[in-house]
Coordinates of C-alpha atoms and ligand atoms in Angstrom, one line a residue:
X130 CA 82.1 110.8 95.6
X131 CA 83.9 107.8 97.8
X132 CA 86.9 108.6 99.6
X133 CA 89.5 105.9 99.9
X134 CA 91.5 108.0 102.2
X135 CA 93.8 105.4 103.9
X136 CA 92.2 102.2 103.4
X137 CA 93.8 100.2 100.3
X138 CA 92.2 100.0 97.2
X139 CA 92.3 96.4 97.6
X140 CA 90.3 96.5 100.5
X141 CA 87.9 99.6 99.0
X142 CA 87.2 97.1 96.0
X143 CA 86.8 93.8 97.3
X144 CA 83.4 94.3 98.8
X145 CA 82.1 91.0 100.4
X146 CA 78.3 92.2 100.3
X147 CA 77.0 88.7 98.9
X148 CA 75.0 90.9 96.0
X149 CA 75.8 91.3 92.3
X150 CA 78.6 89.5 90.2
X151 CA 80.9 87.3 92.1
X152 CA 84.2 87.4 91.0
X153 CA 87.1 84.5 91.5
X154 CA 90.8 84.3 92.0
X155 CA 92.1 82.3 88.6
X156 CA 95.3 80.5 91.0
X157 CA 93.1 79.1 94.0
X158 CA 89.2 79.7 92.8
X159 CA 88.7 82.0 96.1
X160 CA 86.1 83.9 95.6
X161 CA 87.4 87.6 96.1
X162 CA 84.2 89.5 96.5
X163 CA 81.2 91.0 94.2
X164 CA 80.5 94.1 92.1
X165 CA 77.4 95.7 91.1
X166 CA 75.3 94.5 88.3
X167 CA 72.5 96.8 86.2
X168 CA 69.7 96.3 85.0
X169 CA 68.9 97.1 81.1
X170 CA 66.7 100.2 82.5
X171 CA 69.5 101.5 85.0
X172 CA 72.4 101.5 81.7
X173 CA 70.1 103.2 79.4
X174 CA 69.5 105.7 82.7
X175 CA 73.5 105.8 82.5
X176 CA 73.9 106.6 78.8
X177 CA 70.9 109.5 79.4
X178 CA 73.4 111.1 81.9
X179 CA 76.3 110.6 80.0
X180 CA 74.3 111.7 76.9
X181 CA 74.2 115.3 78.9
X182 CA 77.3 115.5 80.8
X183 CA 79.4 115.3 77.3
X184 CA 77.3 118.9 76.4
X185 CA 79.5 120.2 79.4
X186 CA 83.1 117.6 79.6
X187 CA 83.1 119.0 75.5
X188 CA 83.0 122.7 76.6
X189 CA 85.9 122.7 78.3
X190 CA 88.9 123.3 77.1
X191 CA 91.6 120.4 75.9
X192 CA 94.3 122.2 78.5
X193 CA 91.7 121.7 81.8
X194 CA 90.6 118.1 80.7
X195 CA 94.5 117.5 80.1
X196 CA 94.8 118.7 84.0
X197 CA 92.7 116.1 85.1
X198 CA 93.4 113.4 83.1
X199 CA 97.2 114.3 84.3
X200 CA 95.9 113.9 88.2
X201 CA 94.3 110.6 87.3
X202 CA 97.2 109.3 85.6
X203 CA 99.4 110.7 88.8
X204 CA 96.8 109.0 91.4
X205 CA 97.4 105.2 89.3
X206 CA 100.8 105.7 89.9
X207 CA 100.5 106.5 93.7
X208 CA 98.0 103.2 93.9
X209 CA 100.7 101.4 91.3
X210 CA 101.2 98.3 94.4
X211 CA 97.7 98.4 95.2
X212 CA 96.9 98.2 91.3
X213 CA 99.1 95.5 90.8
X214 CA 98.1 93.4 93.8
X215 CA 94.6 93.5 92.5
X216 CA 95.3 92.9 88.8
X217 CA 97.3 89.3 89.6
X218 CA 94.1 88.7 92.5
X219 CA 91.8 88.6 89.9
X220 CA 93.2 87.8 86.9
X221 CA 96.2 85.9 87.5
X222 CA 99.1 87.2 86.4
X223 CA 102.7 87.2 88.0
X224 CA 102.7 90.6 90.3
X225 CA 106.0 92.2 88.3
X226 CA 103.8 91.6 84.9
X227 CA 100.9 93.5 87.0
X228 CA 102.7 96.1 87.5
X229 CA 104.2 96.5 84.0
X230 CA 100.5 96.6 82.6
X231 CA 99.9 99.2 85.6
X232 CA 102.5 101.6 83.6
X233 CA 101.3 100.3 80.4
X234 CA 97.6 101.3 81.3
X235 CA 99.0 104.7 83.3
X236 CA 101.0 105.9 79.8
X237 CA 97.6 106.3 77.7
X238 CA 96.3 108.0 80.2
X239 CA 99.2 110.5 79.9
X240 CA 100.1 110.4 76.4
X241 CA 96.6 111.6 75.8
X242 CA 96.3 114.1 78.7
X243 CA 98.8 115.6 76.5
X244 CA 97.3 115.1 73.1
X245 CA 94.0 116.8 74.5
X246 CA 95.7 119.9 73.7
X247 CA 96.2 119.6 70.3
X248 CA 93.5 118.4 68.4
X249 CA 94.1 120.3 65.0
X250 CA 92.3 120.9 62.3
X251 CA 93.5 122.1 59.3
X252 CA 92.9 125.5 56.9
X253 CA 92.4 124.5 52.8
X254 CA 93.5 126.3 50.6
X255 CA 90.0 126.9 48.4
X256 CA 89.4 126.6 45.0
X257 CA 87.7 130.4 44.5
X258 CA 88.9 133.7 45.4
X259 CA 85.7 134.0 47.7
X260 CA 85.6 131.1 49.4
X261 CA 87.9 129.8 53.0
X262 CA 88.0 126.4 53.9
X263 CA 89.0 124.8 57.2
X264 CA 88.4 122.0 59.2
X265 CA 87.6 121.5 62.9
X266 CA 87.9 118.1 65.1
X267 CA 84.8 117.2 67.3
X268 CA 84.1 114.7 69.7
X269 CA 81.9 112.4 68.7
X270 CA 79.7 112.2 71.8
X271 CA 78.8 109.2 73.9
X272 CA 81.5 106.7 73.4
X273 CA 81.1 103.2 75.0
X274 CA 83.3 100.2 74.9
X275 CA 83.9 96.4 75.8
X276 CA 86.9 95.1 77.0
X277 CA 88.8 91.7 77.7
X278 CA 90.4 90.0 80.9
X279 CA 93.8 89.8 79.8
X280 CA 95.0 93.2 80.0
X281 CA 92.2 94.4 82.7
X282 CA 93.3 98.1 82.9
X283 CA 95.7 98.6 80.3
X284 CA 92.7 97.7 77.5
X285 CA 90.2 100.4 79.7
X286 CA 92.4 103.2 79.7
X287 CA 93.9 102.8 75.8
X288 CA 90.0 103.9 75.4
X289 CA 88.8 106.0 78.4
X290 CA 91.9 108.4 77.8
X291 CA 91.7 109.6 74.5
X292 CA 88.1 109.1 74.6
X293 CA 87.9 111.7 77.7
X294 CA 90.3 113.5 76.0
X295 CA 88.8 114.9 73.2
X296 CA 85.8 116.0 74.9
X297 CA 83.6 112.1 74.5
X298 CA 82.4 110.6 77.9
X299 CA 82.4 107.3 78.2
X300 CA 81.2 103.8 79.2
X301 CA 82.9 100.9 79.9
X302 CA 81.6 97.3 80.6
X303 CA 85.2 95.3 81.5
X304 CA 85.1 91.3 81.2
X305 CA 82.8 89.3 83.9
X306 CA 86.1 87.7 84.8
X307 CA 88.0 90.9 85.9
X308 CA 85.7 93.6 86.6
X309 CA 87.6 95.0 90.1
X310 CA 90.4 96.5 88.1
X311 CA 87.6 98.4 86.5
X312 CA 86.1 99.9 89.1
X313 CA 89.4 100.8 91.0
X314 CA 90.4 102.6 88.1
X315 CA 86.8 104.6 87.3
X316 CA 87.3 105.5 91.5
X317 CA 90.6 107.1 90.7
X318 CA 89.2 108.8 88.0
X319 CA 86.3 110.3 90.5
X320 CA 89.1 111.6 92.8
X321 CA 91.2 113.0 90.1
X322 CA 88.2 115.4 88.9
X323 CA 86.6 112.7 86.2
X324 CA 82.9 113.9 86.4
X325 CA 81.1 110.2 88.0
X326 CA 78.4 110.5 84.1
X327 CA 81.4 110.8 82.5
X328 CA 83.6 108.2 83.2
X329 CA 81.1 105.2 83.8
X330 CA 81.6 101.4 84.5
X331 CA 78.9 98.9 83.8
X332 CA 78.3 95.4 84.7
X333 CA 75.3 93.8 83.3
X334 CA 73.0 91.0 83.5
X335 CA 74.5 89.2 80.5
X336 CA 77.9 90.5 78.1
X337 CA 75.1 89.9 74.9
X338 CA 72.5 92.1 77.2
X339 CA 75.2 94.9 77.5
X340 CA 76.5 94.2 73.8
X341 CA 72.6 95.1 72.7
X342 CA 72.0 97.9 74.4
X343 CA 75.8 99.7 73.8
X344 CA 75.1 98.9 69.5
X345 CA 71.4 100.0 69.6
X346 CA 71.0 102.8 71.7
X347 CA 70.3 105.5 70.0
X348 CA 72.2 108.5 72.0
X349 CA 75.3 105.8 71.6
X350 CA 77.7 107.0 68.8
X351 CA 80.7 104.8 69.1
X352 CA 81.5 101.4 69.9
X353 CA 85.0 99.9 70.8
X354 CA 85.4 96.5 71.2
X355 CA 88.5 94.7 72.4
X356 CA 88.4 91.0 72.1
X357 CA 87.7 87.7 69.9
X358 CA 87.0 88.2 66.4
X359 CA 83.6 86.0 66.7
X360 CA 82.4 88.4 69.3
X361 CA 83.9 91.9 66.9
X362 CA 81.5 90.0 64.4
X363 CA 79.1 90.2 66.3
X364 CA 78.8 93.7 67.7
X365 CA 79.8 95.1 63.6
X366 CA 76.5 93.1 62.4
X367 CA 74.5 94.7 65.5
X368 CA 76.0 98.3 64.8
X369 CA 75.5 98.0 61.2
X370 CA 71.6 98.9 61.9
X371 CA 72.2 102.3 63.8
X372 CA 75.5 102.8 61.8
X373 CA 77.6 103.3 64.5
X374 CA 81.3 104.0 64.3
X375 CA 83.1 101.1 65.7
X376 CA 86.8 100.5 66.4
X377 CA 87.8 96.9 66.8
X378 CA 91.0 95.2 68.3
X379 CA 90.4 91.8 67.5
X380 CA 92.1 88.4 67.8
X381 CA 95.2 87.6 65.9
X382 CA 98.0 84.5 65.2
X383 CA 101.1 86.0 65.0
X384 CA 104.0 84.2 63.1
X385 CA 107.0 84.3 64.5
X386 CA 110.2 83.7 62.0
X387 CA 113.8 82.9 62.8
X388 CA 116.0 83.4 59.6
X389 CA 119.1 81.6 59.6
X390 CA 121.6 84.5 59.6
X391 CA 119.7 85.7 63.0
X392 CA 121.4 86.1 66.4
X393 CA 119.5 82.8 67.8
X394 CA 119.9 84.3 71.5
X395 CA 118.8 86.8 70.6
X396 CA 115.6 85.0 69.3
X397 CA 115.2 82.9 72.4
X398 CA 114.5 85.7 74.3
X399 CA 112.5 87.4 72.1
X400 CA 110.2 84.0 71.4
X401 CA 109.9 83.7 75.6
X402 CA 108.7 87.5 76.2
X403 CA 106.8 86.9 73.3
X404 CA 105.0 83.5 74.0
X405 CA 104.8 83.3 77.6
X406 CA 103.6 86.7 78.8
X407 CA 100.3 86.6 80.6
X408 CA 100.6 82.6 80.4
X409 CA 100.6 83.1 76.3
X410 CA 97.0 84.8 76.5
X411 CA 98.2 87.9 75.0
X412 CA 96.2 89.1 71.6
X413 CA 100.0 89.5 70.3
X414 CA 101.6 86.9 71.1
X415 CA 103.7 84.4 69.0
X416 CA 101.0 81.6 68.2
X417 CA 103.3 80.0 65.9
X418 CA 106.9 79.6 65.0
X419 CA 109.0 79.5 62.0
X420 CA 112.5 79.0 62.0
X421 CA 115.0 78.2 58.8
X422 CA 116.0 74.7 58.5
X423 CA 119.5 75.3 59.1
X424 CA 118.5 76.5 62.7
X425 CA 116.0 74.7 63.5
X426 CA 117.8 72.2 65.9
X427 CA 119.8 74.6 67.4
X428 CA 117.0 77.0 68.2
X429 CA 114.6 74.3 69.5
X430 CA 117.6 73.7 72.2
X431 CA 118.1 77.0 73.3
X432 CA 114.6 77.4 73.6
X433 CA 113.3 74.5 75.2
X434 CA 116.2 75.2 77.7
X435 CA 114.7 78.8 78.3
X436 CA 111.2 77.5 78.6
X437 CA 112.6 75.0 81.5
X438 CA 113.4 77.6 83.6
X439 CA 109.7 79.5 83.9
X440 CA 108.4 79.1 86.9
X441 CA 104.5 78.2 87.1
X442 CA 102.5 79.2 89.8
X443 CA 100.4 81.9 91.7
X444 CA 101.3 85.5 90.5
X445 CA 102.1 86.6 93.9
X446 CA 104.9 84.4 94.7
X447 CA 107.9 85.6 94.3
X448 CA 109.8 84.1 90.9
X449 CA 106.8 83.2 89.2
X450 CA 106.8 83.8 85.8
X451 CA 103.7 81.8 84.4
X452 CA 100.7 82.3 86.3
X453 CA 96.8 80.1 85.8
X454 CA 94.7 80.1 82.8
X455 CA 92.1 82.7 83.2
X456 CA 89.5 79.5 83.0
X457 CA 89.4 75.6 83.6
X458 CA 87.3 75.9 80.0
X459 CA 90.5 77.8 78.7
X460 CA 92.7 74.7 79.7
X461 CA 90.5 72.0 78.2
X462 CA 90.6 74.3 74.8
X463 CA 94.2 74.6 74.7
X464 CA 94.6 71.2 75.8
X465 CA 92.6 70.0 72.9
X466 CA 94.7 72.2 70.9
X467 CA 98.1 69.8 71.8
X468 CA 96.2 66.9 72.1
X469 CA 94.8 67.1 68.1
X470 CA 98.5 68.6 67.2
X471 CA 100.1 65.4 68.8
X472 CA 97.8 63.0 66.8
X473 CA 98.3 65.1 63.6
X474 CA 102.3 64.1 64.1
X475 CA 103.6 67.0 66.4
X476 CA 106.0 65.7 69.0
X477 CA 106.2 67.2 72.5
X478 CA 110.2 68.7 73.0
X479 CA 110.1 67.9 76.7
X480 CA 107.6 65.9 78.8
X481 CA 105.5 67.8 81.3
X482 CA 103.9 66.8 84.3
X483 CA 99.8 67.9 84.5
X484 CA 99.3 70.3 86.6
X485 CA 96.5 70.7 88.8
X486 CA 93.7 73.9 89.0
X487 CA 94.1 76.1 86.0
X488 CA 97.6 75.4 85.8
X489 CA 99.8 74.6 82.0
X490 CA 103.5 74.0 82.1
X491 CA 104.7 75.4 79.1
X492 CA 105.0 73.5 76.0
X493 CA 106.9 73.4 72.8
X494 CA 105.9 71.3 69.8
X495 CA 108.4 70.3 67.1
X496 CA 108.1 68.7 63.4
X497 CA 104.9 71.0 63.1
X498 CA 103.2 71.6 60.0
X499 CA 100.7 74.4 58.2
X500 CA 97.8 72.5 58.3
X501 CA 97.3 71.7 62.0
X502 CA 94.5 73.0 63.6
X503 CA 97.0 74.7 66.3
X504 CA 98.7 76.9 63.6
X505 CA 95.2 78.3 62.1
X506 CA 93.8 78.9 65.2
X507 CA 94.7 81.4 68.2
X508 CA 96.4 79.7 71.0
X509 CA 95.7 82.0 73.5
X510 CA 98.4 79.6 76.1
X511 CA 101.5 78.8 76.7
X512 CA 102.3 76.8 74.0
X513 CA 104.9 77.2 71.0
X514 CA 104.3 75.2 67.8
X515 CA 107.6 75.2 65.8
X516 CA 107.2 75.1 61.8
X517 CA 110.6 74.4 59.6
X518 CA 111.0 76.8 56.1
X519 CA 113.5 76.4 53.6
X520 CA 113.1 79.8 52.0
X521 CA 111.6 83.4 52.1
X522 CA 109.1 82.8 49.4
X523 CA 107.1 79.4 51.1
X524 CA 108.4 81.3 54.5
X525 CA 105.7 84.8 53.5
X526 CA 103.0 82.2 51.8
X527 CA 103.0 80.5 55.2
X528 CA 103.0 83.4 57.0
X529 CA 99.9 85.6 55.6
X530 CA 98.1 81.9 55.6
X531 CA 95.6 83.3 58.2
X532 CA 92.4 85.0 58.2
X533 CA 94.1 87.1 60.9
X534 CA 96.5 90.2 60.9
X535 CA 97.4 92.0 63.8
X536 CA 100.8 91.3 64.9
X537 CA 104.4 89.5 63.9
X538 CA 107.9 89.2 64.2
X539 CA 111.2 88.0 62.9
X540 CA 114.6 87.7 63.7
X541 CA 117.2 88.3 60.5
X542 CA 120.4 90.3 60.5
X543 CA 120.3 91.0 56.2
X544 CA 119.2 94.5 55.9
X545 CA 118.1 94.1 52.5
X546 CA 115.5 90.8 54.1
X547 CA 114.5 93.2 57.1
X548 CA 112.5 95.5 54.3
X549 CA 111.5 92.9 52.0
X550 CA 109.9 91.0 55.0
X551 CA 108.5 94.0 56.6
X552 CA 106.9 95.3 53.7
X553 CA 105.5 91.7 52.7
X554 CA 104.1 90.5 56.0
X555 CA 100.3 91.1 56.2
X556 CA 99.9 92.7 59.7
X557 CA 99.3 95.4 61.4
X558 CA 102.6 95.8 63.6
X559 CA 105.6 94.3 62.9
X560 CA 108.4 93.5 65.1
X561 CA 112.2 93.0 63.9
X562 CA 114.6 91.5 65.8
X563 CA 112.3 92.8 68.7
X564 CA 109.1 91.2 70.3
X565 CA 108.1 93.8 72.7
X566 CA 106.5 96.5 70.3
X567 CA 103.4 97.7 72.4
X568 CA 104.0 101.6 73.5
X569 CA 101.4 104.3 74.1
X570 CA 103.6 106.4 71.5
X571 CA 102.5 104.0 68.5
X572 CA 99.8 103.1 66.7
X573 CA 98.1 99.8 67.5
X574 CA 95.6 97.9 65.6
X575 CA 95.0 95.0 63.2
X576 CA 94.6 94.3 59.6
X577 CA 92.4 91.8 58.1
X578 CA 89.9 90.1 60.5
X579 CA 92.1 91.6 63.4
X580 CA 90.5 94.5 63.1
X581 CA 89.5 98.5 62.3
X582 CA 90.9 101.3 63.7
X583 CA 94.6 102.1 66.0
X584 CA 94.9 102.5 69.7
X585 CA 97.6 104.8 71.2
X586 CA 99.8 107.7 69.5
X587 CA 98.2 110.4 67.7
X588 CA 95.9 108.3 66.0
X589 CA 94.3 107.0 68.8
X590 CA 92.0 110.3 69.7
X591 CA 90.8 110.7 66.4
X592 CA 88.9 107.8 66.5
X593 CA 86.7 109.7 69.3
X594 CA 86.6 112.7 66.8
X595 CA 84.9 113.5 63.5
X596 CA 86.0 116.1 61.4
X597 CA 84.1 119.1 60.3
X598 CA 84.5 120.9 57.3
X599 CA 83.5 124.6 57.8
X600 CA 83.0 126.8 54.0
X601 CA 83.2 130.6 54.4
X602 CA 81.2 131.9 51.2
X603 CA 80.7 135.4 49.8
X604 CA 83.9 136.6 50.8
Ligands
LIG117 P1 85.7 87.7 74.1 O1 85.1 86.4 74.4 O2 85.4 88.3 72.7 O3 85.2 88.8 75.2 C1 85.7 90.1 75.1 C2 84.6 91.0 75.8 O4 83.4 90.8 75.0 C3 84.3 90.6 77.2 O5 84.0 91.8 77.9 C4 83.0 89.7 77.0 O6 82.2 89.7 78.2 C5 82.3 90.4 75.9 N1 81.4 89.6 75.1 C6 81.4 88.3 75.0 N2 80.3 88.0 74.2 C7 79.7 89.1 73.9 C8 78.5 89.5 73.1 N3 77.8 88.5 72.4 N4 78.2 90.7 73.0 C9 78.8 91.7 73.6 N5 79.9 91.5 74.4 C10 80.4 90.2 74.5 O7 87.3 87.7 74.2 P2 88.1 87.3 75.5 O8 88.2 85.8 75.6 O9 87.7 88.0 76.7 O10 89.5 87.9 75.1 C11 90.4 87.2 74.3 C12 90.3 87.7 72.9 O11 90.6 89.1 72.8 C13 91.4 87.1 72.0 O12 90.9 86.7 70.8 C14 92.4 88.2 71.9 O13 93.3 88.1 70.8 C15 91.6 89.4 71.9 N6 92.3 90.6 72.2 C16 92.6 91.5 71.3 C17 93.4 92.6 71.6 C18 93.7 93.6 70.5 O14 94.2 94.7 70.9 N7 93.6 93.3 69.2 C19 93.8 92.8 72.9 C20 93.5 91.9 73.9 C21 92.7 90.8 73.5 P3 82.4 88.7 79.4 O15 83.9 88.4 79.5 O16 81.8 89.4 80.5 O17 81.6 87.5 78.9

């Protein structure tokens, strides 16, 4: 096992041994240093070894893997400034938003540390006086999952815990973009007690080369996949074949509704959390706006005067509150985006200057309509299309218009609307008269082509358990 004794985990991670995967700072293009990258031989070696550590990881009991998982989630927080500093290095986001997704990440791993000791099953009552039913909870085995670069920890460890919690080991193969957080994590692990085979991190040659091997090989039981829905296609096709249980936390395009008896301040605040968090490249994040016509004006204002107060620039200056695009190919896309809004008849609210690098001042598009290409598709920047309703009816039709259903929101203060809405909107989650719903206490996951399966409260661990139905005969 490494030590990092007193040597920062910046420092530990950021090896400049010119071998293996380079990996780039987003705000300048630096290039911060290189992890390791297997071959297709050396990750089925590592699924063999996780394959017959799980026997062992399974054996023990949910309190002592709840002890270790407890040290690992103690040792993130110790490292919580070290984290950080390497989250916003390689990924780009302002260092206070690092160090929320540090907690954010650090709360799975201790809401399931807890949840490892009590995975129930269940007696039933039986249908004969000779017979006893009951069920028990197993892990499923070798679990193994892909994960995006815009939550770089917090989307590892919403797997790895409950995974390692109920008795599965685990593989991981984090974006290209952002594999350091990975590692530094999987090293905390090591020191908290995680067994190296069964906590495992791999880089590979290609994502489709890791993608094959994680949906085809054979001692591989489960597959979960964070990211777009084109790539969830993708690895659902390529499981079908070894029928593999897959969880999958897709893309969405989350409407965001303003009714006209809302507080608009209250919405303003709740739009700018929402949109511009992470630079807008959050999977739940407003992608478009609609507000009541009787509001509209007045909550374009206060918005737009909101929005003109975000800072740009690199995540470790101080006051930045919208860091780079994770890519210059990410730019040119959402560019595009505006760029085909603009000629459909969107208009710009305020003019921004272009910004150099993978830089995007925040923009907010007025006199939008349903059929532009940048209300169909995800975003995934800062930008905030604004769509006029005149009533609930058109307002719900517009709203489950998508092929997508993972998150939304509104803003109403008629209690008789709040369940009507809720109960009509197509999504997953729904947020009212609140846009920051993601907790490690609640279940979350998509509906729709936004995916199968929940992340987080007690439904999270049993998608790393299958149930077992034992019958007592003859009694
Ligand atoms: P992506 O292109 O689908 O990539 C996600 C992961 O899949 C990365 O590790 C990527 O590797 C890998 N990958 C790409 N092509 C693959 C293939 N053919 N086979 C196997 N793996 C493959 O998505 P992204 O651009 O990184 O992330 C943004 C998307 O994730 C958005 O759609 C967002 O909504 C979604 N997302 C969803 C949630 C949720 O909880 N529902 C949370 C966060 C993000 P490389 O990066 O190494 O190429």
């Amino acid at each position: 096992m490494h030590a990092i004794n007193n040597k920062s985990l910046v420092s530990f991670m950021v090896s400049d041994r010119e071998e293996g995967l380079a990996v780039y700072n987003p705000a300048t293009q630096e290039l911060l240093g290189y992890v390791p990258v297997s071959t297709e031989q050396e990750i089925s070696d590592k699924v063999s070894r996780a394959h017959s550590a799980q026997k062992d990881w399974s054996k023990l009991a949910g309190k002592q893997r709840s002890e270790i998982l407890q040290r690992w989630f103690q040792l993130i927080i110790e490292y919580q400034n070290d984290l950080a500093h390497l989250l916003t290095l390689e990924q780009g986001k302002p260092l206070a938003e690092s160090k929320a997704e540090v907690f954010y990440g650090a709360s799975f791993i201790e809401w399931f540390a807890e949840e490892a000791k009590r995975s129930y099953g269940e007696t039933i009552p039986a249908p004969t006086p000779s017979k006893r039913m009951l069920t028990i909870k197993q892990p499923v085995g070798v679990a193994c999952a892909i994960t995006p670069w815009n939550f770089p920890i917090a989307m590892i460890t919403r797997k790895a815990a409950p995974a390692l919690a109920a008795g599965c080991s685990f593989i991981v193969k984090p974006s290209e973009l952002t594999p350091l957080s990975a590692f530094a994590i999987a090293e905390l692990a090591y020191q908290a007690g995680v067994p190296q085979d069964i906590l495992q991190v791999v880089v590979g040659n290609s994502a489709e080369e890791v993608g094959r091997i994680f949906t085809s090989h054979p001692l591989i039981r489960k597959l979960s996949f964070t990211g777009s829905t084109r790539v969830g296609r993708i690895l659902m096709r390529q499981s079908a074949e070894g029928i593999k249980r897959t969880s999958l936390e897709l893309g969405g395009n989350a409407p965001f509704i303003v009714f006209d008896d809302a507080d608009i301040d209250a919405a303003v605040e709740g739009a700018i959390a929402s949109k511009f968090r992470n630079a807008g490249q959050t999977c739940i994040c407003a992608n478009r706006f609609y507000v009541h016509s009787k509001v509209y004006d007045e909550f374009i204002a206060k918005f737009d005067t909101a929005v003109n107060q975000l800072k740009l620039g690199n995540g470790l200056e101080e006051g930045v509150n919208i860091g780079p695009l994770i890519t210059p190919q990410a730019k040119q896309n959402i560019e595009a985006l505006i760029e085909s809004a603009l000629k459909q008849g969107a208009k710009k609210v305020s003019t921004q200057k272009p910004q150099k690098g993978q830089f995007l001042l925040p923009v907010i598009l007025r006199d939008v309509t349903q059929s532009m290409d940048i209300v169909s598709q995800e975003i995934f920047g800062p930008v905030a299309p604004v769509i006029a309703f005149e009533n609930e009816q058109q307002l719900i039709g517009m709203a489950n218009d998508t092929i997508h259903g993972l998150a939304a929101y509104f803003f109403t203060n008629n209690i008789s609307r709040v369940w009507k809405v809720a109960e009509a909107l197509e999504y997953g989650m729904v947020g009212i008269n609140d846009s920051m719903i993601s907790s490690e206490v609640a279940p979350f996951g998509g509906i729709k082509q936004s995916g199968i399966g929940r992340e987080g409260a007690r439904q999270g661990m049993d998608e790393y358990m299958d149930i077992k139905y034992l019958c007592f005969g003859g009694l």
